[in-house]
PDB file of C-alpha atoms in Angstrom:
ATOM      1  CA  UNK X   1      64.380  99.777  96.633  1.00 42.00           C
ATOM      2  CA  UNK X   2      63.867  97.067  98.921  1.00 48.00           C
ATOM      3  CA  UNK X   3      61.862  97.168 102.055  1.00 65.00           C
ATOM      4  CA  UNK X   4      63.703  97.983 104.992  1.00 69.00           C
ATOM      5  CA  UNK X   5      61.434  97.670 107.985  1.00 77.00           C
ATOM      6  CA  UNK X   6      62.562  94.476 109.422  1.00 89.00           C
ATOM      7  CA  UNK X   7      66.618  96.188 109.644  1.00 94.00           C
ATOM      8  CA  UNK X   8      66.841  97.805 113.165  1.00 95.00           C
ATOM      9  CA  UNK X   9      68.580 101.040 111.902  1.00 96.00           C
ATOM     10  CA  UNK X  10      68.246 103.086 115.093  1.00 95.00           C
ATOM     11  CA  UNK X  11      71.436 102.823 116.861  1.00 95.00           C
ATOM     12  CA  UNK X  12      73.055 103.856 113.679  1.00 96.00           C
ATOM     13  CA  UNK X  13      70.758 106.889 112.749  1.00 97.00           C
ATOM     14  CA  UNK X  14      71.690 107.850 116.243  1.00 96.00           C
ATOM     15  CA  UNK X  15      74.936 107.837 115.611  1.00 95.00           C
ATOM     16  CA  UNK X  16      74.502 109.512 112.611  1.00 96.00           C
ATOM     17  CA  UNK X  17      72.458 112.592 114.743  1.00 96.00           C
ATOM     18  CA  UNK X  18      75.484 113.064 116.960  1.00 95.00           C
ATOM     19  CA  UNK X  19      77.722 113.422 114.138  1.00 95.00           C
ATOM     20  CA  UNK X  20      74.759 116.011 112.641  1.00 96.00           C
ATOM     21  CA  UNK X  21      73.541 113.785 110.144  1.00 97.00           C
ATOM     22  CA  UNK X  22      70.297 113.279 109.028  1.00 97.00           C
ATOM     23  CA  UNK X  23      69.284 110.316 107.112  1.00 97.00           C
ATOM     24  CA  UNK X  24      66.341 110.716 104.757  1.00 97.00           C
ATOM     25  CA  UNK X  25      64.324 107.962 104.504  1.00 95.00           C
ATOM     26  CA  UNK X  26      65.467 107.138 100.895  1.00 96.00           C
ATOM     27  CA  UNK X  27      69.066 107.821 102.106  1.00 97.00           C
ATOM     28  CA  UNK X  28      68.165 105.006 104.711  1.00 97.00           C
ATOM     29  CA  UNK X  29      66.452 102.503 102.303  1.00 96.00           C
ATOM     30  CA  UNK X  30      70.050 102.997 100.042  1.00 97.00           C
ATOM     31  CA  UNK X  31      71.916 101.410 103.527  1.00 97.00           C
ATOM     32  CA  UNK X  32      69.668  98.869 103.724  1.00 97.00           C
ATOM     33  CA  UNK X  33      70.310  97.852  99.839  1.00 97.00           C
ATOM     34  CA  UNK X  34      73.605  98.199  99.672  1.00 98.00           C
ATOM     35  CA  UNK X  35      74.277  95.863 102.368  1.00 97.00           C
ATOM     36  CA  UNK X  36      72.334  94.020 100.620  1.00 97.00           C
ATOM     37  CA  UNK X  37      74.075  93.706  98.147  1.00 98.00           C
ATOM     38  CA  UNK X  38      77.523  93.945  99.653  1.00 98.00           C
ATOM     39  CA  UNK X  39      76.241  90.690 101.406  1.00 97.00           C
ATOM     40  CA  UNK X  40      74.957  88.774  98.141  1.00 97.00           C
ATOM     41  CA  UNK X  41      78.258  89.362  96.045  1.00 97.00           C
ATOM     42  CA  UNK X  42      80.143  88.546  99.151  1.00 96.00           C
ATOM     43  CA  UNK X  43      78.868  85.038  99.122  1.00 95.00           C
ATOM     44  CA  UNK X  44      80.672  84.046  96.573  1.00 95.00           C
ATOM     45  CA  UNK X  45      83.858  87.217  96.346  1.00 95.00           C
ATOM     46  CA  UNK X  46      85.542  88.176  99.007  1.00 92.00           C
ATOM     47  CA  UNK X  47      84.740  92.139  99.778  1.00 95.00           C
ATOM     48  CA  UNK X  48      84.311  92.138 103.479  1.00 95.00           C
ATOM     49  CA  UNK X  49      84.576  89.817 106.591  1.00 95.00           C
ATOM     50  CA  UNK X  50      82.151  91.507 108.310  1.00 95.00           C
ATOM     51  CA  UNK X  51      78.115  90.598 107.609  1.00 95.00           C
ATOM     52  CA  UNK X  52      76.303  91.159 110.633  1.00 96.00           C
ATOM     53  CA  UNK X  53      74.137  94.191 110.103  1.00 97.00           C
ATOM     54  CA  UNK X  54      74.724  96.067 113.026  1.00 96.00           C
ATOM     55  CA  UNK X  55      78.534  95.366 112.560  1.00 95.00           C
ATOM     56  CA  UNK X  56      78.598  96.494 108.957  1.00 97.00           C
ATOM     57  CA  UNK X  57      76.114  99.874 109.873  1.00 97.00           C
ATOM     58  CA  UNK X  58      79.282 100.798 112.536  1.00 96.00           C
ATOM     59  CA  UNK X  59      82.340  99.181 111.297  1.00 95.00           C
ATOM     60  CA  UNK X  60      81.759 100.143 107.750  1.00 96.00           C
ATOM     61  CA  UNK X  61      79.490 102.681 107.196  1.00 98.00           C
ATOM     62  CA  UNK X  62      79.775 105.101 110.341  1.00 97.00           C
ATOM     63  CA  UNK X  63      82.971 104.567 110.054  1.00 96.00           C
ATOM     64  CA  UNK X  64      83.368 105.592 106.451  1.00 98.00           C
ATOM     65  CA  UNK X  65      80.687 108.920 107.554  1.00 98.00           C
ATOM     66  CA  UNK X  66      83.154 109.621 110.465  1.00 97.00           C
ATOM     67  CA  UNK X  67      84.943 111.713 108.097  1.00 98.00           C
ATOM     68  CA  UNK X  68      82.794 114.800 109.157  1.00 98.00           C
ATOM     69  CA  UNK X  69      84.351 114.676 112.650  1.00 96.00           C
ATOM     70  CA  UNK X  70      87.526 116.306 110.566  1.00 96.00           C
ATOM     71  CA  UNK X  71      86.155 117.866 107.409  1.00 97.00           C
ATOM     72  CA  UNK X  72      83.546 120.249 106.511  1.00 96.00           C
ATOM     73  CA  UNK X  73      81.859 118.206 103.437  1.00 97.00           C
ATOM     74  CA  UNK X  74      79.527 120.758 102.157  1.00 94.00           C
ATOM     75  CA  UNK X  75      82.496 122.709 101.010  1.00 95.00           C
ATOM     76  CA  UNK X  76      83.942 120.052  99.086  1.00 98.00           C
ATOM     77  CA  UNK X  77      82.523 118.734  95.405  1.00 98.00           C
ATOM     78  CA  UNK X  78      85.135 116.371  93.945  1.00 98.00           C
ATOM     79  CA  UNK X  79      86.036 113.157  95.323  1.00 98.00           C
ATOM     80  CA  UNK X  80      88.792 110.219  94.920  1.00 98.00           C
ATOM     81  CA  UNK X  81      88.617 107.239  97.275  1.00 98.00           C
ATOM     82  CA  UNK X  82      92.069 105.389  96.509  1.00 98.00           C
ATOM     83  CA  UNK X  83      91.804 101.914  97.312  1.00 96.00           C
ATOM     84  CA  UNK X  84      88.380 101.545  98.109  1.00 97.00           C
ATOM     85  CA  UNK X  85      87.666  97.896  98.085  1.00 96.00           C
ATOM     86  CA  UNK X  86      84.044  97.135  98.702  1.00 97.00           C
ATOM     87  CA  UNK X  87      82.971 100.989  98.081  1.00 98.00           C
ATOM     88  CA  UNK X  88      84.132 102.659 101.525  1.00 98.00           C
ATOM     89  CA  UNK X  89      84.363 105.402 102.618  1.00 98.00           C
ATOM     90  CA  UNK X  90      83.260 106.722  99.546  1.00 98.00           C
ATOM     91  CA  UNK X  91      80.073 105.528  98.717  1.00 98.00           C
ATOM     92  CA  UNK X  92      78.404 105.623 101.976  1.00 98.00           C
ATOM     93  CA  UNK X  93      79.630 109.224 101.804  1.00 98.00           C
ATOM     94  CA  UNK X  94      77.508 109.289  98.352  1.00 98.00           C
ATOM     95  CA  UNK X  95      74.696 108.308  99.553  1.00 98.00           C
ATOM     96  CA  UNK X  96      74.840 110.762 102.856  1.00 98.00           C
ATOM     97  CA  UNK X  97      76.097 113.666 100.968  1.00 98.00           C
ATOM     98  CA  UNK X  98      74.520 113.250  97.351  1.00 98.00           C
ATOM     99  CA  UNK X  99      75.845 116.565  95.822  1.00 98.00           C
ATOM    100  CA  UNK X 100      79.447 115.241  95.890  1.00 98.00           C
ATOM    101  CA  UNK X 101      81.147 113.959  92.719  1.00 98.00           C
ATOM    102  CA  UNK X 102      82.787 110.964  93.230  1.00 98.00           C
ATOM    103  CA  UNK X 103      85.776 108.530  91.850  1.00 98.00           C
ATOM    104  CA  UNK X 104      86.009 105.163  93.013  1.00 98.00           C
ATOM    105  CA  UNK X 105      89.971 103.606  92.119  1.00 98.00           C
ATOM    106  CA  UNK X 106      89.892  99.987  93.172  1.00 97.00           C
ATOM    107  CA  UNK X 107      92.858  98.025  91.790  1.00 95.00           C
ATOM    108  CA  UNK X 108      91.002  94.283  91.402  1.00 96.00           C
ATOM    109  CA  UNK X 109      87.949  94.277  88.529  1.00 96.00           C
ATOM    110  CA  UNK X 110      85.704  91.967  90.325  1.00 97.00           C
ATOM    111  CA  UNK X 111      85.317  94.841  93.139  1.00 97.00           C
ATOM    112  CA  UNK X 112      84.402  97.675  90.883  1.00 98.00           C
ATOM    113  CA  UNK X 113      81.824  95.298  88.808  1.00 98.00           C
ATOM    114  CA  UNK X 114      80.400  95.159  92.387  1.00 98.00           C
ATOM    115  CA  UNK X 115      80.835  98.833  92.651  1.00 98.00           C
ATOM    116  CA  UNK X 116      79.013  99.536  89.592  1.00 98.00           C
ATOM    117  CA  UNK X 117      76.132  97.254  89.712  1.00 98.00           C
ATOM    118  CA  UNK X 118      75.810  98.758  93.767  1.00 98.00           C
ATOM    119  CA  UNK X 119      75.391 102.571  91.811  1.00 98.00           C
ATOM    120  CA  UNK X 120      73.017 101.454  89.120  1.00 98.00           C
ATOM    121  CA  UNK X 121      70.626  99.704  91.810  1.00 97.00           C
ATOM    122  CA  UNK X 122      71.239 102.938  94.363  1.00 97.00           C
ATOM    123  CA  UNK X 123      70.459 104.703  91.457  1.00 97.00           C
ATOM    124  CA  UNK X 124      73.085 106.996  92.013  1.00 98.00           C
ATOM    125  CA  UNK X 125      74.616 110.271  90.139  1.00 97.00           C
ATOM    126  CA  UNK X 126      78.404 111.619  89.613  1.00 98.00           C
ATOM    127  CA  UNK X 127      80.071 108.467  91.186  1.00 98.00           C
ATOM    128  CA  UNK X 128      82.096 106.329  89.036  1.00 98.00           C
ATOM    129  CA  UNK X 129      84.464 103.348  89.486  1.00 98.00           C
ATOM    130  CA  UNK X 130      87.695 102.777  87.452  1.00 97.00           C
ATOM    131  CA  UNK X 131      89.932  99.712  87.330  1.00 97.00           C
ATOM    132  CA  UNK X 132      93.396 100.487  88.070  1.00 95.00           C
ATOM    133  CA  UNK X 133      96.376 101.129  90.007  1.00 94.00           C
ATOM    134  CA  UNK X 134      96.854 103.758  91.325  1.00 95.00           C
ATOM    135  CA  UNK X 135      99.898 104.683  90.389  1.00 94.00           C
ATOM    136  CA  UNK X 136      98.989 104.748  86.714  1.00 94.00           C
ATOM    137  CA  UNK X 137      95.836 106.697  86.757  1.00 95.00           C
ATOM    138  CA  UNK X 138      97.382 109.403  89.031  1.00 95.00           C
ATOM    139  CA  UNK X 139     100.025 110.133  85.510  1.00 94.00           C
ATOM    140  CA  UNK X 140      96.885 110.519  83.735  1.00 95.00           C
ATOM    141  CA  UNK X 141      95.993 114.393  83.069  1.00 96.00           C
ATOM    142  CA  UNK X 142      92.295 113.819  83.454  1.00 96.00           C
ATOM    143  CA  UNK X 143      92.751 112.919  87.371  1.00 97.00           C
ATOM    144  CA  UNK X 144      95.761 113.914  88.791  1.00 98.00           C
ATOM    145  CA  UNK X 145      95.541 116.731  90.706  1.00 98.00           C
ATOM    146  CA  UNK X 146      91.923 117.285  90.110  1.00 98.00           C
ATOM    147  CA  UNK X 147      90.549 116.289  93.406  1.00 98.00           C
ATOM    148  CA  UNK X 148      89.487 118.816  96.260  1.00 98.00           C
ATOM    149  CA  UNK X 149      89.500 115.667  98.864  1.00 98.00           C
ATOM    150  CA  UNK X 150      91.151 112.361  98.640  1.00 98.00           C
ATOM    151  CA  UNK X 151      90.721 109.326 100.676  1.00 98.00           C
ATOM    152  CA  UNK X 152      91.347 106.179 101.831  1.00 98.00           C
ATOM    153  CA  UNK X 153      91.058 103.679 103.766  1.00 95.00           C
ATOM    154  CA  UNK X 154      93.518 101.250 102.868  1.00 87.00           C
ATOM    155  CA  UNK X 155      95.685  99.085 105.011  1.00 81.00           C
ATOM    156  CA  UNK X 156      99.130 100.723 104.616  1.00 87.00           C
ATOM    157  CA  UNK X 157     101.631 102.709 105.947  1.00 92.00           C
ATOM    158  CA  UNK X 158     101.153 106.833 105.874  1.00 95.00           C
ATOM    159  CA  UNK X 159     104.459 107.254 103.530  1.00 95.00           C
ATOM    160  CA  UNK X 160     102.963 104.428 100.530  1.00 94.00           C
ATOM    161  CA  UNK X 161      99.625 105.877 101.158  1.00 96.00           C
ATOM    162  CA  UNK X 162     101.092 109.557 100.991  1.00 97.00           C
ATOM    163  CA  UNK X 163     102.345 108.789  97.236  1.00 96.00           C
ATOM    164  CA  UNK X 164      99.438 106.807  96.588  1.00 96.00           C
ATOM    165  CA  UNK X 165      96.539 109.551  96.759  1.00 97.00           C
ATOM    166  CA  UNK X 166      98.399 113.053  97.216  1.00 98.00           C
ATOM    167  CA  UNK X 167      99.153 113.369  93.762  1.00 98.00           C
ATOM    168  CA  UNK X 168      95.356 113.338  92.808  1.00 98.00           C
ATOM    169  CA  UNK X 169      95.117 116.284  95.039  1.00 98.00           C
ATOM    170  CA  UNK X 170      94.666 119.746  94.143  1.00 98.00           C
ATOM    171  CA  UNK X 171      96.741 122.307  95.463  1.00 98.00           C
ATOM    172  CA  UNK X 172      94.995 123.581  98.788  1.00 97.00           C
ATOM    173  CA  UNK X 173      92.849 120.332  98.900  1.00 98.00           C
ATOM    174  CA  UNK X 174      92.849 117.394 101.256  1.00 98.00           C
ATOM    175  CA  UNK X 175      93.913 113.578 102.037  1.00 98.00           C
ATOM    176  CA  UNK X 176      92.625 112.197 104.907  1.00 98.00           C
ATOM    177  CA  UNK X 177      93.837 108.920 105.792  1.00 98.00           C
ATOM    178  CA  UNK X 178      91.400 106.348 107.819  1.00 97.00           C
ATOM    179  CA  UNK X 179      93.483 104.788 110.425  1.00 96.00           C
ATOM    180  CA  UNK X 180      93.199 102.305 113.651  1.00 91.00           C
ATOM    181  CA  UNK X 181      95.379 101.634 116.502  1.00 82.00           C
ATOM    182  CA  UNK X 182      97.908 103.711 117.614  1.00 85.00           C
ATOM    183  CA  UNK X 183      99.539 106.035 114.787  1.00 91.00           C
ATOM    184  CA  UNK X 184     102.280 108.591 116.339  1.00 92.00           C
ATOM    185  CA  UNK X 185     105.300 106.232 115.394  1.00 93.00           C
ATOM    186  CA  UNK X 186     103.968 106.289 111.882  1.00 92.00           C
ATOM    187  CA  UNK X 187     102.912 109.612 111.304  1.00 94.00           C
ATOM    188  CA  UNK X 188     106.656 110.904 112.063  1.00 93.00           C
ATOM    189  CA  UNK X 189     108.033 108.401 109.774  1.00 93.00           C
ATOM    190  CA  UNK X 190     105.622 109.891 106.892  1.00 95.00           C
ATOM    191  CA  UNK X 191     106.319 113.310 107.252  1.00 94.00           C
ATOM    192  CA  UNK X 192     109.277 113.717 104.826  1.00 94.00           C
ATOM    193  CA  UNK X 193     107.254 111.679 102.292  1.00 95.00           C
ATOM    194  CA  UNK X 194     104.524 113.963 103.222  1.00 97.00           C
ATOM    195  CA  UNK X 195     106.678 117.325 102.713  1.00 96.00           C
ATOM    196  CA  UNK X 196     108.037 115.496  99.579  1.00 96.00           C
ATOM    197  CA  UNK X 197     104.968 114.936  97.592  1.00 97.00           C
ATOM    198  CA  UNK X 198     104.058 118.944  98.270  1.00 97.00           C
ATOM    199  CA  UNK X 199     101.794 118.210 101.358  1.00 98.00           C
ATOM    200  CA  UNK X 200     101.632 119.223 105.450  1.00 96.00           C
ATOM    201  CA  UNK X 201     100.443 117.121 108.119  1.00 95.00           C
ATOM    202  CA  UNK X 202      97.481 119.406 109.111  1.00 94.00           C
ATOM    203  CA  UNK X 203      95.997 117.671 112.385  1.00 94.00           C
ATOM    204  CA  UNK X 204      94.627 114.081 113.391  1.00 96.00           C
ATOM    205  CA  UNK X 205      91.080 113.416 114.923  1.00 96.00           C
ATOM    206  CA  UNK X 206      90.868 110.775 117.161  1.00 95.00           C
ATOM    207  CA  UNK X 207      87.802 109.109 118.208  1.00 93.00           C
ATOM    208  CA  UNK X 208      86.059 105.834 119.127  1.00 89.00           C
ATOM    209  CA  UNK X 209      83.421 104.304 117.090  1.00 87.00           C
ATOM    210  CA  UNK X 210      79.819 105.163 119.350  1.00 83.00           C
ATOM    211  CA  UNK X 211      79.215 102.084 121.427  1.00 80.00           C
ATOM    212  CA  UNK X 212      82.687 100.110 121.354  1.00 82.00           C
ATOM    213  CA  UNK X 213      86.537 100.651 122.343  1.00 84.00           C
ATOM    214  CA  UNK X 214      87.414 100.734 118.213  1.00 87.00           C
ATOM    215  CA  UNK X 215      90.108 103.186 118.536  1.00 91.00           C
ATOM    216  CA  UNK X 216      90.206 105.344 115.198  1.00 94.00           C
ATOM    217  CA  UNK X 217      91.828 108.267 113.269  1.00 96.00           C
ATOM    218  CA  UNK X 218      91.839 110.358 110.688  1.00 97.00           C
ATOM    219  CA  UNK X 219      94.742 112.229 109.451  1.00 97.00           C
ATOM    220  CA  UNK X 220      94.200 115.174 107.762  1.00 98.00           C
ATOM    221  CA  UNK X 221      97.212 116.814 105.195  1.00 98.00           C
ATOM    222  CA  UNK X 222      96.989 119.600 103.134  1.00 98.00           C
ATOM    223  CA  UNK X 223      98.844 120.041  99.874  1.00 98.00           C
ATOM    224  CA  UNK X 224     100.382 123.035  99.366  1.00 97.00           C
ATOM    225  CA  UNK X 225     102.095 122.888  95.867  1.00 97.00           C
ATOM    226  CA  UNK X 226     102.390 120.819  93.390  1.00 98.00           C
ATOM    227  CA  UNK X 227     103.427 117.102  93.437  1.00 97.00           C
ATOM    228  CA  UNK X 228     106.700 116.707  91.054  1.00 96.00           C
ATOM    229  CA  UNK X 229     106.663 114.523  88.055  1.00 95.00           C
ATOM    230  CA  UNK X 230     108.317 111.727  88.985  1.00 95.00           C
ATOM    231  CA  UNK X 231     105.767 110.701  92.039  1.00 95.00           C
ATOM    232  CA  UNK X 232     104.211 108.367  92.651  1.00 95.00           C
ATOM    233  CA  UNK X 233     106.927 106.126  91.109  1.00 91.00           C
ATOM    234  CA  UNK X 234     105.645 102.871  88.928  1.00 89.00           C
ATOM    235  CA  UNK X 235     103.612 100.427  90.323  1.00 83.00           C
ATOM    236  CA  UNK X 236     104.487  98.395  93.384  1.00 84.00           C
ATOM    237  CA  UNK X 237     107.601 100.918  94.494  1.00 88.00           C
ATOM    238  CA  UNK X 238     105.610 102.599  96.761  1.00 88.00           C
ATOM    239  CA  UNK X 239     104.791 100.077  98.791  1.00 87.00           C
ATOM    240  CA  UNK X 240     107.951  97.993  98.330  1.00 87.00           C
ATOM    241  CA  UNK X 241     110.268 100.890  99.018  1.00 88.00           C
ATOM    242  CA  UNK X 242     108.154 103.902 101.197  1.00 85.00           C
ATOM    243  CA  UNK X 243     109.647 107.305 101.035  1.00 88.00           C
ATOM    244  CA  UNK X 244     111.560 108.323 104.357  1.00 74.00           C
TER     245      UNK X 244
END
């Protein structure tokens, strides 16, 4: 691990305290290398437009650990972060919660060559990352509906995202859906794909990042029976043509 001294982490581990998390210091010197990282492959891929430290240690990985305002992670094992682009939320959720086993879907194989090479220098256990859509690994018997909590943070709308990841959940599990801005116009257009794909809009948590006016959400739905065959539909449909 690389030395982490010269990073001022303390605003962030702050953070981290009010949302009852404690950061080892290992768990600390992972941070520090995967930004690291996320900034060295970024120089010449795109995976974020964010690089400032501080912004990346609240914009990216607070945000990703805000999950805990909504769920109770210690009673959750398996993981599937749909979507998840330059590793987030799920592994900054990884490295704060190690004992959780973890699937990283990311649709472009540049990103999850980053992904990997991030795990092997974290040195991290039970967290993979597959190249794919989503659409065709969720037909697959191996994930679909194996997953006590799915999530993303992808920019779309609730209904694409809805087909996207609740078919990877398991009955009485959870997809929470990271979200910015104002959301009550699109959660009620959602809720028949929602109640479609065997899921209930459970509640939303709204908070603000610590220290800004970053308006955030998380929107919690629980499956309650099986998704049927047919969703999601084949690749691109769900985001071409929502369900509403």
């Amino acid at each position: 691990m690389s030395e982490f001294e010269s990073y001022d982490m303390t605003k962030f581990l702050e953070n981290c305290e009010k949302m009852n998390l404690t950061l080892s210091t290992e768990q600390q010197q992972q941070f520090v290398r995967y930004y690291e990282l996320l900034v060295e492959w970024n120089s010449f891929m795109n995976l974020t437009g964010i690089t400032d430290f501080q912004e990346v240690l609240q914009k990216h990985f607070e945000d990703s650990l805000a999950l805990v305002r909504g769920v109770d992670l210690s009673a959750v094992t398996s993981v599937m972060d749909v979507g998840t682009g330059a590793g987030f939320p799920g592994l900054p959720l990884k490295i704060a919660f190690p004992h959780l086993k973890i699937v990283l879907l990311d649709s472009l194989g540049k990103r999850v060559k980053f992904l990997n090479h991030v795990i092997e220098e974290l040195q991290l256990d039970n967290i993979t990352a597959i190249h794919g859509r989503a659409e065709d690994f969720a037909k697959e018997a191996e994930y679909r509906e194996r997953f006590d909590l799915v999530v993303s943070r992808a920019v779309a709308n609730l209904s694409s995202l809805s087909e996207y990841c609740i078919p990877y959940t398991k009955v009485n599990g959870i997809f929470v859906s990271y979200k910015s801005g104002k959301i009550e116009e699109e959660l009620e257009q959602a809720k028949k794909a929602i109640f479609l794909l065997g899921g209930k809009l459970d509640h939303t948590v709204k908070f603000q990042l610590e220290g800004s006016d970053i308006e955030r959400s998380l929107v919690i739905i629980k499956k309650h029976e099986k998704t049927a065959k047919k969703y999601p539909r084949k690749a691109g449909m769900p985001s071409r043509e929502p369900l509403s």
